[in-house]
JSON list of C-alpha atoms in Angstrom, two decimals:
[
{"chain": "A", "resi": 17, "resn": "UNK", "atom": "CA", "xyz": [-2.13, -11.52, -2.84]},
{"chain": "A", "resi": 18, "resn": "UNK", "atom": "CA", "xyz": [0.60, -10.97, -5.42]},
{"chain": "A", "resi": 19, "resn": "UNK", "atom": "CA", "xyz": [-0.70, -13.83, -7.55]},
{"chain": "A", "resi": 20, "resn": "UNK", "atom": "CA", "xyz": [-4.24, -12.51, -7.45]},
{"chain": "A", "resi": 21, "resn": "UNK", "atom": "CA", "xyz": [-3.07, -9.02, -8.38]},
{"chain": "A", "resi": 22, "resn": "UNK", "atom": "CA", "xyz": [-1.11, -10.39, -11.33]},
{"chain": "A", "resi": 23, "resn": "UNK", "atom": "CA", "xyz": [-4.20, -12.24, -12.55]},
{"chain": "A", "resi": 24, "resn": "UNK", "atom": "CA", "xyz": [-6.15, -8.98, -12.35]},
{"chain": "A", "resi": 25, "resn": "UNK", "atom": "CA", "xyz": [-3.42, -7.01, -14.12]},
{"chain": "A", "resi": 26, "resn": "UNK", "atom": "CA", "xyz": [-3.36, -9.50, -17.00]},
{"chain": "A", "resi": 27, "resn": "UNK", "atom": "CA", "xyz": [-6.95, -8.47, -17.78]},
{"chain": "A", "resi": 28, "resn": "UNK", "atom": "CA", "xyz": [-5.60, -5.04, -18.70]},
{"chain": "A", "resi": 29, "resn": "UNK", "atom": "CA", "xyz": [-2.47, -6.02, -20.62]},
{"chain": "A", "resi": 30, "resn": "UNK", "atom": "CA", "xyz": [-0.39, -9.05, -21.55]},
{"chain": "A", "resi": 31, "resn": "UNK", "atom": "CA", "xyz": [2.81, -7.37, -20.30]},
{"chain": "A", "resi": 32, "resn": "UNK", "atom": "CA", "xyz": [2.88, -7.54, -16.51]},
{"chain": "A", "resi": 33, "resn": "UNK", "atom": "CA", "xyz": [6.08, -7.32, -14.51]},
{"chain": "A", "resi": 34, "resn": "UNK", "atom": "CA", "xyz": [6.26, -8.63, -10.95]},
{"chain": "A", "resi": 35, "resn": "UNK", "atom": "CA", "xyz": [9.06, -7.37, -8.70]},
{"chain": "A", "resi": 36, "resn": "UNK", "atom": "CA", "xyz": [8.52, -8.34, -5.08]},
{"chain": "A", "resi": 37, "resn": "UNK", "atom": "CA", "xyz": [10.54, -8.62, -1.86]},
{"chain": "A", "resi": 38, "resn": "UNK", "atom": "CA", "xyz": [11.97, -12.01, -0.97]},
{"chain": "A", "resi": 39, "resn": "UNK", "atom": "CA", "xyz": [10.13, -11.99, 2.36]},
{"chain": "A", "resi": 40, "resn": "UNK", "atom": "CA", "xyz": [7.75, -10.13, 4.62]},
{"chain": "A", "resi": 41, "resn": "UNK", "atom": "CA", "xyz": [8.52, -6.40, 4.75]},
{"chain": "A", "resi": 42, "resn": "UNK", "atom": "CA", "xyz": [5.67, -5.20, 6.98]},
{"chain": "A", "resi": 43, "resn": "UNK", "atom": "CA", "xyz": [6.25, -1.82, 8.59]},
{"chain": "A", "resi": 44, "resn": "UNK", "atom": "CA", "xyz": [9.11, -0.89, 6.26]},
{"chain": "A", "resi": 45, "resn": "UNK", "atom": "CA", "xyz": [7.38, 2.29, 5.07]},
{"chain": "A", "resi": 46, "resn": "UNK", "atom": "CA", "xyz": [9.56, 4.12, 2.50]},
{"chain": "A", "resi": 47, "resn": "UNK", "atom": "CA", "xyz": [12.82, 2.61, 3.70]},
{"chain": "A", "resi": 48, "resn": "UNK", "atom": "CA", "xyz": [15.46, 2.14, 1.01]},
{"chain": "A", "resi": 49, "resn": "UNK", "atom": "CA", "xyz": [18.59, 0.03, 1.13]},
{"chain": "A", "resi": 50, "resn": "UNK", "atom": "CA", "xyz": [21.79, 2.08, 1.34]},
{"chain": "A", "resi": 51, "resn": "UNK", "atom": "CA", "xyz": [25.44, 0.90, 1.60]},
{"chain": "A", "resi": 52, "resn": "UNK", "atom": "CA", "xyz": [24.36, -2.72, 0.95]},
{"chain": "A", "resi": 53, "resn": "UNK", "atom": "CA", "xyz": [23.90, -4.57, -2.34]},
{"chain": "A", "resi": 54, "resn": "UNK", "atom": "CA", "xyz": [20.36, -5.27, -3.48]},
{"chain": "A", "resi": 55, "resn": "UNK", "atom": "CA", "xyz": [20.06, -8.72, -5.05]},
{"chain": "A", "resi": 56, "resn": "UNK", "atom": "CA", "xyz": [17.59, -9.31, -7.86]},
{"chain": "A", "resi": 57, "resn": "UNK", "atom": "CA", "xyz": [16.75, -12.92, -8.79]},
{"chain": "A", "resi": 58, "resn": "UNK", "atom": "CA", "xyz": [14.57, -13.93, -11.71]},
{"chain": "A", "resi": 59, "resn": "UNK", "atom": "CA", "xyz": [11.86, -16.40, -10.66]},
{"chain": "A", "resi": 60, "resn": "UNK", "atom": "CA", "xyz": [9.82, -16.60, -13.86]},
{"chain": "A", "resi": 61, "resn": "UNK", "atom": "CA", "xyz": [8.89, -14.75, -17.01]},
{"chain": "A", "resi": 62, "resn": "UNK", "atom": "CA", "xyz": [8.89, -11.09, -16.00]},
{"chain": "A", "resi": 63, "resn": "UNK", "atom": "CA", "xyz": [8.92, -12.20, -12.34]},
{"chain": "A", "resi": 64, "resn": "UNK", "atom": "CA", "xyz": [11.70, -11.12, -10.02]},
{"chain": "A", "resi": 65, "resn": "UNK", "atom": "CA", "xyz": [12.53, -11.34, -6.33]},
{"chain": "A", "resi": 66, "resn": "UNK", "atom": "CA", "xyz": [14.26, -8.42, -4.61]},
{"chain": "A", "resi": 67, "resn": "UNK", "atom": "CA", "xyz": [16.30, -8.70, -1.43]},
{"chain": "A", "resi": 68, "resn": "UNK", "atom": "CA", "xyz": [15.40, -5.14, -0.47]},
{"chain": "A", "resi": 69, "resn": "UNK", "atom": "CA", "xyz": [12.36, -3.17, 0.58]},
{"chain": "A", "resi": 70, "resn": "UNK", "atom": "CA", "xyz": [9.14, -2.49, -1.35]},
{"chain": "A", "resi": 71, "resn": "UNK", "atom": "CA", "xyz": [10.53, 0.92, -2.30]},
{"chain": "A", "resi": 72, "resn": "UNK", "atom": "CA", "xyz": [13.70, -0.79, -3.56]},
{"chain": "A", "resi": 73, "resn": "UNK", "atom": "CA", "xyz": [11.54, -3.00, -5.77]},
{"chain": "A", "resi": 74, "resn": "UNK", "atom": "CA", "xyz": [10.16, 0.02, -7.61]},
{"chain": "A", "resi": 75, "resn": "UNK", "atom": "CA", "xyz": [13.38, 2.04, -7.76]},
{"chain": "A", "resi": 76, "resn": "UNK", "atom": "CA", "xyz": [15.63, -0.79, -8.93]},
{"chain": "A", "resi": 77, "resn": "UNK", "atom": "CA", "xyz": [12.86, -2.40, -10.93]},
{"chain": "A", "resi": 78, "resn": "UNK", "atom": "CA", "xyz": [12.27, 0.66, -13.06]},
{"chain": "A", "resi": 79, "resn": "UNK", "atom": "CA", "xyz": [15.95, 1.53, -13.36]},
{"chain": "A", "resi": 80, "resn": "UNK", "atom": "CA", "xyz": [17.49, -1.89, -14.03]},
{"chain": "A", "resi": 81, "resn": "UNK", "atom": "CA", "xyz": [14.98, -4.72, -14.35]},
{"chain": "A", "resi": 82, "resn": "UNK", "atom": "CA", "xyz": [12.30, -3.48, -16.71]},
{"chain": "A", "resi": 83, "resn": "UNK", "atom": "CA", "xyz": [13.10, -2.71, -20.32]},
{"chain": "A", "resi": 84, "resn": "UNK", "atom": "CA", "xyz": [10.10, -0.38, -20.65]},
{"chain": "A", "resi": 85, "resn": "UNK", "atom": "CA", "xyz": [8.61, 2.36, -18.53]},
{"chain": "A", "resi": 86, "resn": "UNK", "atom": "CA", "xyz": [5.47, 1.10, -16.79]},
{"chain": "A", "resi": 87, "resn": "UNK", "atom": "CA", "xyz": [2.08, 2.72, -17.45]},
{"chain": "A", "resi": 88, "resn": "UNK", "atom": "CA", "xyz": [0.82, 1.82, -13.99]},
{"chain": "A", "resi": 89, "resn": "UNK", "atom": "CA", "xyz": [2.16, 0.45, -10.71]},
{"chain": "A", "resi": 90, "resn": "UNK", "atom": "CA", "xyz": [-0.11, -1.84, -8.68]},
{"chain": "A", "resi": 91, "resn": "UNK", "atom": "CA", "xyz": [1.14, -2.55, -5.19]},
{"chain": "A", "resi": 92, "resn": "UNK", "atom": "CA", "xyz": [-0.27, -5.45, -3.14]},
{"chain": "A", "resi": 93, "resn": "UNK", "atom": "CA", "xyz": [-2.57, -7.15, -2.61]},
{"chain": "A", "resi": 94, "resn": "UNK", "atom": "CA", "xyz": [-1.40, -6.78, 0.96]},
{"chain": "A", "resi": 95, "resn": "UNK", "atom": "CA", "xyz": [-2.41, -9.36, 3.54]},
{"chain": "A", "resi": 96, "resn": "UNK", "atom": "CA", "xyz": [-4.20, -7.10, 6.02]},
{"chain": "A", "resi": 97, "resn": "UNK", "atom": "CA", "xyz": [-5.60, -3.59, 5.82]},
{"chain": "A", "resi": 98, "resn": "UNK", "atom": "CA", "xyz": [-3.55, -0.45, 5.26]},
{"chain": "A", "resi": 99, "resn": "UNK", "atom": "CA", "xyz": [-5.68, 2.26, 6.74]},
{"chain": "A", "resi": 100, "resn": "UNK", "atom": "CA", "xyz": [-5.93, 4.95, 9.37]},
{"chain": "A", "resi": 101, "resn": "UNK", "atom": "CA", "xyz": [-2.80, 6.93, 10.27]},
{"chain": "A", "resi": 102, "resn": "UNK", "atom": "CA", "xyz": [-0.85, 3.67, 10.02]},
{"chain": "A", "resi": 103, "resn": "UNK", "atom": "CA", "xyz": [-0.63, 4.08, 6.26]},
{"chain": "A", "resi": 104, "resn": "UNK", "atom": "CA", "xyz": [2.70, 5.81, 7.01]},
{"chain": "A", "resi": 105, "resn": "UNK", "atom": "CA", "xyz": [4.12, 2.47, 8.16]},
{"chain": "A", "resi": 106, "resn": "UNK", "atom": "CA", "xyz": [3.00, 0.57, 5.09]},
{"chain": "A", "resi": 107, "resn": "UNK", "atom": "CA", "xyz": [5.51, -0.87, 2.65]},
{"chain": "A", "resi": 108, "resn": "UNK", "atom": "CA", "xyz": [2.66, -1.57, 0.25]},
{"chain": "A", "resi": 109, "resn": "UNK", "atom": "CA", "xyz": [1.72, 2.10, 0.08]},
{"chain": "A", "resi": 110, "resn": "UNK", "atom": "CA", "xyz": [5.38, 3.15, 0.04]},
{"chain": "A", "resi": 111, "resn": "UNK", "atom": "CA", "xyz": [5.98, 1.19, -3.17]},
{"chain": "A", "resi": 112, "resn": "UNK", "atom": "CA", "xyz": [3.07, 3.01, -4.78]},
{"chain": "A", "resi": 113, "resn": "UNK", "atom": "CA", "xyz": [4.49, 6.33, -3.50]},
{"chain": "A", "resi": 114, "resn": "UNK", "atom": "CA", "xyz": [7.85, 5.64, -5.15]},
{"chain": "A", "resi": 115, "resn": "UNK", "atom": "CA", "xyz": [6.08, 5.11, -8.46]},
{"chain": "A", "resi": 116, "resn": "UNK", "atom": "CA", "xyz": [4.17, 8.37, -8.08]},
{"chain": "A", "resi": 117, "resn": "UNK", "atom": "CA", "xyz": [7.38, 10.27, -7.29]},
{"chain": "A", "resi": 118, "resn": "UNK", "atom": "CA", "xyz": [8.86, 8.82, -10.49]},
{"chain": "A", "resi": 119, "resn": "UNK", "atom": "CA", "xyz": [5.92, 10.05, -12.50]},
{"chain": "A", "resi": 120, "resn": "UNK", "atom": "CA", "xyz": [3.93, 6.80, -12.79]},
{"chain": "A", "resi": 121, "resn": "UNK", "atom": "CA", "xyz": [0.35, 6.44, -11.65]},
{"chain": "A", "resi": 122, "resn": "UNK", "atom": "CA", "xyz": [-0.01, 4.00, -8.76]},
{"chain": "A", "resi": 123, "resn": "UNK", "atom": "CA", "xyz": [-2.68, 2.16, -6.80]},
{"chain": "A", "resi": 124, "resn": "UNK", "atom": "CA", "xyz": [-2.12, 0.37, -3.48]},
{"chain": "A", "resi": 125, "resn": "UNK", "atom": "CA", "xyz": [-4.47, -2.51, -2.69]},
{"chain": "A", "resi": 126, "resn": "UNK", "atom": "CA", "xyz": [-5.00, -4.37, 0.62]},
{"chain": "A", "resi": 127, "resn": "UNK", "atom": "CA", "xyz": [-7.32, -7.07, 1.86]},
{"chain": "A", "resi": 128, "resn": "UNK", "atom": "CA", "xyz": [-8.50, -6.52, 5.43]},
{"chain": "A", "resi": 129, "resn": "UNK", "atom": "CA", "xyz": [-7.81, -9.65, 7.53]},
{"chain": "A", "resi": 130, "resn": "UNK", "atom": "CA", "xyz": [-6.23, -11.38, 4.51]},
{"chain": "A", "resi": 131, "resn": "UNK", "atom": "CA", "xyz": [-3.50, -13.81, 5.56]},
{"chain": "A", "resi": 132, "resn": "UNK", "atom": "CA", "xyz": [-2.36, -16.94, 3.71]},
{"chain": "A", "resi": 133, "resn": "UNK", "atom": "CA", "xyz": [-5.65, -18.62, 2.84]},
{"chain": "A", "resi": 134, "resn": "UNK", "atom": "CA", "xyz": [-6.66, -17.66, -0.74]},
{"chain": "A", "resi": 135, "resn": "UNK", "atom": "CA", "xyz": [-10.32, -17.72, 0.35]},
{"chain": "A", "resi": 136, "resn": "UNK", "atom": "CA", "xyz": [-9.64, -14.69, 2.53]},
{"chain": "A", "resi": 137, "resn": "UNK", "atom": "CA", "xyz": [-8.81, -12.69, -0.62]},
{"chain": "A", "resi": 138, "resn": "UNK", "atom": "CA", "xyz": [-12.11, -13.42, -2.35]},
{"chain": "A", "resi": 139, "resn": "UNK", "atom": "CA", "xyz": [-13.44, -9.88, -2.11]},
{"chain": "A", "resi": 140, "resn": "UNK", "atom": "CA", "xyz": [-10.28, -8.45, -3.64]},
{"chain": "A", "resi": 141, "resn": "UNK", "atom": "CA", "xyz": [-10.15, -11.13, -6.33]},
{"chain": "A", "resi": 142, "resn": "UNK", "atom": "CA", "xyz": [-13.78, -10.62, -7.29]},
{"chain": "A", "resi": 143, "resn": "UNK", "atom": "CA", "xyz": [-13.91, -6.83, -7.32]},
{"chain": "A", "resi": 144, "resn": "UNK", "atom": "CA", "xyz": [-10.30, -5.74, -7.88]},
{"chain": "A", "resi": 145, "resn": "UNK", "atom": "CA", "xyz": [-10.57, -5.38, -11.65]},
{"chain": "A", "resi": 146, "resn": "UNK", "atom": "CA", "xyz": [-13.66, -3.19, -11.51]},
{"chain": "A", "resi": 147, "resn": "UNK", "atom": "CA", "xyz": [-12.17, -0.98, -8.79]},
{"chain": "A", "resi": 148, "resn": "UNK", "atom": "CA", "xyz": [-9.00, -0.44, -10.79]},
{"chain": "A", "resi": 149, "resn": "UNK", "atom": "CA", "xyz": [-10.92, 0.27, -14.00]},
{"chain": "A", "resi": 150, "resn": "UNK", "atom": "CA", "xyz": [-13.11, 2.85, -12.25]},
{"chain": "A", "resi": 151, "resn": "UNK", "atom": "CA", "xyz": [-10.08, 4.57, -10.73]},
{"chain": "A", "resi": 152, "resn": "UNK", "atom": "CA", "xyz": [-8.28, 4.73, -14.09]},
{"chain": "A", "resi": 153, "resn": "UNK", "atom": "CA", "xyz": [-11.42, 6.01, -15.80]},
{"chain": "A", "resi": 154, "resn": "UNK", "atom": "CA", "xyz": [-11.74, 8.82, -13.25]},
{"chain": "A", "resi": 155, "resn": "UNK", "atom": "CA", "xyz": [-8.01, 9.55, -13.49]},
{"chain": "A", "resi": 156, "resn": "UNK", "atom": "CA", "xyz": [-5.31, 9.75, -10.86]},
{"chain": "A", "resi": 157, "resn": "UNK", "atom": "CA", "xyz": [-3.97, 13.26, -10.18]},
{"chain": "A", "resi": 158, "resn": "UNK", "atom": "CA", "xyz": [-0.19, 13.78, -10.05]},
{"chain": "A", "resi": 159, "resn": "UNK", "atom": "CA", "xyz": [1.55, 13.06, -6.73]},
{"chain": "A", "resi": 160, "resn": "UNK", "atom": "CA", "xyz": [-1.43, 11.05, -5.52]},
{"chain": "A", "resi": 161, "resn": "UNK", "atom": "CA", "xyz": [-1.66, 7.41, -4.44]},
{"chain": "A", "resi": 162, "resn": "UNK", "atom": "CA", "xyz": [-5.06, 5.76, -4.59]},
{"chain": "A", "resi": 163, "resn": "UNK", "atom": "CA", "xyz": [-5.35, 3.54, -1.52]},
{"chain": "A", "resi": 164, "resn": "UNK", "atom": "CA", "xyz": [-7.86, 0.69, -1.77]},
{"chain": "A", "resi": 165, "resn": "UNK", "atom": "CA", "xyz": [-8.91, -1.56, 1.14]},
{"chain": "A", "resi": 166, "resn": "UNK", "atom": "CA", "xyz": [-11.23, -4.55, 0.61]},
{"chain": "A", "resi": 167, "resn": "UNK", "atom": "CA", "xyz": [-13.53, -5.50, 3.51]},
{"chain": "A", "resi": 168, "resn": "UNK", "atom": "CA", "xyz": [-13.32, -8.95, 5.12]},
{"chain": "A", "resi": 169, "resn": "UNK", "atom": "CA", "xyz": [-16.61, -10.21, 3.65]},
{"chain": "A", "resi": 170, "resn": "UNK", "atom": "CA", "xyz": [-17.63, -12.54, 0.86]},
{"chain": "A", "resi": 171, "resn": "UNK", "atom": "CA", "xyz": [-17.77, -11.00, -2.64]},
{"chain": "A", "resi": 172, "resn": "UNK", "atom": "CA", "xyz": [-21.59, -10.93, -2.72]},
{"chain": "A", "resi": 173, "resn": "UNK", "atom": "CA", "xyz": [-21.65, -9.00, 0.57]},
{"chain": "A", "resi": 174, "resn": "UNK", "atom": "CA", "xyz": [-19.53, -6.13, -0.78]},
{"chain": "A", "resi": 175, "resn": "UNK", "atom": "CA", "xyz": [-21.78, -3.09, -1.08]},
{"chain": "A", "resi": 176, "resn": "UNK", "atom": "CA", "xyz": [-19.58, -1.11, -3.44]},
{"chain": "A", "resi": 177, "resn": "UNK", "atom": "CA", "xyz": [-16.79, 1.48, -3.22]},
{"chain": "A", "resi": 178, "resn": "UNK", "atom": "CA", "xyz": [-17.02, 4.34, -0.77]},
{"chain": "A", "resi": 179, "resn": "UNK", "atom": "CA", "xyz": [-14.58, 7.28, -0.49]},
{"chain": "A", "resi": 180, "resn": "UNK", "atom": "CA", "xyz": [-13.24, 7.33, 3.06]},
{"chain": "A", "resi": 181, "resn": "UNK", "atom": "CA", "xyz": [-10.89, 9.40, 5.19]},
{"chain": "A", "resi": 182, "resn": "UNK", "atom": "CA", "xyz": [-8.09, 7.76, 7.17]},
{"chain": "A", "resi": 183, "resn": "UNK", "atom": "CA", "xyz": [-9.18, 6.74, 10.65]},
{"chain": "A", "resi": 184, "resn": "UNK", "atom": "CA", "xyz": [-7.23, 7.73, 13.72]},
{"chain": "A", "resi": 185, "resn": "UNK", "atom": "CA", "xyz": [-4.39, 5.40, 14.83]},
{"chain": "A", "resi": 186, "resn": "UNK", "atom": "CA", "xyz": [-5.59, 1.88, 14.30]},
{"chain": "A", "resi": 187, "resn": "UNK", "atom": "CA", "xyz": [-3.38, 0.06, 16.80]},
{"chain": "A", "resi": 188, "resn": "UNK", "atom": "CA", "xyz": [-2.62, 0.24, 20.46]},
{"chain": "A", "resi": 189, "resn": "UNK", "atom": "CA", "xyz": [0.95, -0.98, 20.63]},
{"chain": "A", "resi": 190, "resn": "UNK", "atom": "CA", "xyz": [2.97, -2.41, 23.47]},
{"chain": "A", "resi": 191, "resn": "UNK", "atom": "CA", "xyz": [6.62, -3.24, 23.92]},
{"chain": "A", "resi": 192, "resn": "UNK", "atom": "CA", "xyz": [7.66, -6.65, 25.21]},
{"chain": "A", "resi": 193, "resn": "UNK", "atom": "CA", "xyz": [10.90, -8.48, 25.90]},
{"chain": "A", "resi": 194, "resn": "UNK", "atom": "CA", "xyz": [12.63, -10.27, 23.07]},
{"chain": "A", "resi": 195, "resn": "UNK", "atom": "CA", "xyz": [14.30, -13.66, 23.04]},
{"chain": "A", "resi": 196, "resn": "UNK", "atom": "CA", "xyz": [17.77, -12.48, 23.99]},
{"chain": "A", "resi": 197, "resn": "UNK", "atom": "CA", "xyz": [19.15, -10.12, 26.64]},
{"chain": "A", "resi": 198, "resn": "UNK", "atom": "CA", "xyz": [18.53, -6.40, 26.06]},
{"chain": "A", "resi": 199, "resn": "UNK", "atom": "CA", "xyz": [16.13, -7.17, 23.19]},
{"chain": "A", "resi": 200, "resn": "UNK", "atom": "CA", "xyz": [12.58, -5.98, 22.73]},
{"chain": "A", "resi": 201, "resn": "UNK", "atom": "CA", "xyz": [9.64, -6.48, 20.39]},
{"chain": "A", "resi": 202, "resn": "UNK", "atom": "CA", "xyz": [6.90, -4.05, 19.45]},
{"chain": "A", "resi": 203, "resn": "UNK", "atom": "CA", "xyz": [3.54, -5.78, 19.73]},
{"chain": "A", "resi": 204, "resn": "UNK", "atom": "CA", "xyz": [1.24, -7.54, 19.77]},
{"chain": "A", "resi": 205, "resn": "UNK", "atom": "CA", "xyz": [-0.76, -4.84, 18.03]},
{"chain": "A", "resi": 206, "resn": "UNK", "atom": "CA", "xyz": [-4.36, -4.47, 19.09]},
{"chain": "A", "resi": 207, "resn": "UNK", "atom": "CA", "xyz": [-6.93, -2.66, 16.98]},
{"chain": "A", "resi": 208, "resn": "UNK", "atom": "CA", "xyz": [-8.77, 0.08, 18.83]},
{"chain": "A", "resi": 209, "resn": "UNK", "atom": "CA", "xyz": [-12.53, -0.37, 19.00]},
{"chain": "A", "resi": 210, "resn": "UNK", "atom": "CA", "xyz": [-13.64, 3.20, 18.23]},
{"chain": "A", "resi": 211, "resn": "UNK", "atom": "CA", "xyz": [-13.92, 4.14, 14.55]},
{"chain": "A", "resi": 212, "resn": "UNK", "atom": "CA", "xyz": [-14.57, 7.63, 13.19]},
{"chain": "A", "resi": 213, "resn": "UNK", "atom": "CA", "xyz": [-17.71, 7.81, 11.03]},
{"chain": "A", "resi": 214, "resn": "UNK", "atom": "CA", "xyz": [-16.80, 7.89, 7.34]},
{"chain": "A", "resi": 215, "resn": "UNK", "atom": "CA", "xyz": [-13.28, 6.59, 7.98]},
{"chain": "A", "resi": 216, "resn": "UNK", "atom": "CA", "xyz": [-11.70, 3.69, 6.11]},
{"chain": "A", "resi": 217, "resn": "UNK", "atom": "CA", "xyz": [-12.09, 1.31, 9.05]},
{"chain": "A", "resi": 218, "resn": "UNK", "atom": "CA", "xyz": [-15.70, 2.34, 9.58]},
{"chain": "A", "resi": 219, "resn": "UNK", "atom": "CA", "xyz": [-16.84, 1.88, 5.97]},
{"chain": "A", "resi": 220, "resn": "UNK", "atom": "CA", "xyz": [-15.14, -1.50, 5.69]},
{"chain": "A", "resi": 221, "resn": "UNK", "atom": "CA", "xyz": [-17.00, -2.63, 8.80]},
{"chain": "A", "resi": 222, "resn": "UNK", "atom": "CA", "xyz": [-20.20, -1.80, 6.87]},
{"chain": "A", "resi": 223, "resn": "UNK", "atom": "CA", "xyz": [-19.14, -3.92, 3.89]},
{"chain": "A", "resi": 224, "resn": "UNK", "atom": "CA", "xyz": [-17.76, -1.18, 1.65]},
{"chain": "A", "resi": 225, "resn": "UNK", "atom": "CA", "xyz": [-14.46, -1.10, -0.22]},
{"chain": "A", "resi": 226, "resn": "UNK", "atom": "CA", "xyz": [-12.69, 2.00, 1.11]},
{"chain": "A", "resi": 227, "resn": "UNK", "atom": "CA", "xyz": [-11.01, 4.38, -1.33]},
{"chain": "A", "resi": 228, "resn": "UNK", "atom": "CA", "xyz": [-8.67, 7.11, -0.11]},
{"chain": "A", "resi": 229, "resn": "UNK", "atom": "CA", "xyz": [-6.59, 9.53, -2.15]},
{"chain": "A", "resi": 230, "resn": "UNK", "atom": "CA", "xyz": [-3.25, 9.98, -0.40]},
{"chain": "A", "resi": 231, "resn": "UNK", "atom": "CA", "xyz": [-1.27, 13.10, -1.36]},
{"chain": "A", "resi": 232, "resn": "UNK", "atom": "CA", "xyz": [2.52, 13.24, -1.33]},
{"chain": "A", "resi": 233, "resn": "UNK", "atom": "CA", "xyz": [2.62, 16.83, -0.06]},
{"chain": "A", "resi": 234, "resn": "UNK", "atom": "CA", "xyz": [2.99, 16.66, 3.75]},
{"chain": "A", "resi": 235, "resn": "UNK", "atom": "CA", "xyz": [2.69, 20.41, 4.21]},
{"chain": "A", "resi": 236, "resn": "UNK", "atom": "CA", "xyz": [-0.13, 21.60, 6.46]},
{"chain": "A", "resi": 237, "resn": "UNK", "atom": "CA", "xyz": [-1.45, 24.45, 4.30]},
{"chain": "A", "resi": 238, "resn": "UNK", "atom": "CA", "xyz": [-3.33, 26.37, 7.02]},
{"chain": "A", "resi": 239, "resn": "UNK", "atom": "CA", "xyz": [-0.42, 26.32, 9.48]},
{"chain": "A", "resi": 240, "resn": "UNK", "atom": "CA", "xyz": [2.11, 27.00, 6.74]},
{"chain": "A", "resi": 241, "resn": "UNK", "atom": "CA", "xyz": [0.14, 30.07, 5.71]},
{"chain": "A", "resi": 242, "resn": "UNK", "atom": "CA", "xyz": [0.15, 31.33, 9.30]},
{"chain": "A", "resi": 243, "resn": "UNK", "atom": "CA", "xyz": [3.94, 31.10, 9.72]},
{"chain": "A", "resi": 244, "resn": "UNK", "atom": "CA", "xyz": [5.73, 34.46, 9.94]},
{"chain": "A", "resi": 245, "resn": "UNK", "atom": "CA", "xyz": [8.99, 35.55, 8.36]},
{"chain": "A", "resi": 246, "resn": "UNK", "atom": "CA", "xyz": [11.70, 36.32, 10.92]},
{"chain": "A", "resi": 247, "resn": "UNK", "atom": "CA", "xyz": [14.58, 38.53, 9.73]},
{"chain": "A", "resi": 248, "resn": "UNK", "atom": "CA", "xyz": [17.96, 38.35, 11.47]},
{"chain": "A", "resi": 249, "resn": "UNK", "atom": "CA", "xyz": [19.40, 41.40, 9.71]}
]
């Protein structure tokens, strides 16, 4: 996914920086590394491996690795979808969020059911450039992450891009015993069958690329407006 995204990015500019975790960081959300050193290793021209989290990659990458401020942060292409309420778990989306908080436009991209076989990323590889160009042409508002999910179909079966709302929780989780005493593991995770009409999971099932604008403001405006001032003196 990273290699495909770099190939897409090179169609926009000849200066692409890759800063990626050294291993799988699924479910890390916006975790950052505190009280422990973050190791950065150069792996190629403008390519670096980071021992920390996806958020660390952006924070340290912009502060110490890059010698220029980026015009755009592309995060992904994640192996598997990042949709429904589970976007809050996603390290892929978190990296994009860090960029947005630092004043840089960001797009998170994921391939539903993508794993390790490059063929599973064909929809993203074929249509990623156009999706990114259309997003940039329309403009990305401040404090907003554009979340893109490619459906698990062949490129010629992709119907287009459809704005979609996040579905309800995607997974039914369970807790099982680990390999050692007093240890546990969350999972396996099982996708719930029901999908809300117009949601990211629903439109992907119909062959659409889902596009969701995720805002960084977590305030519930209606409830916030209803809260009352309480004076103690």
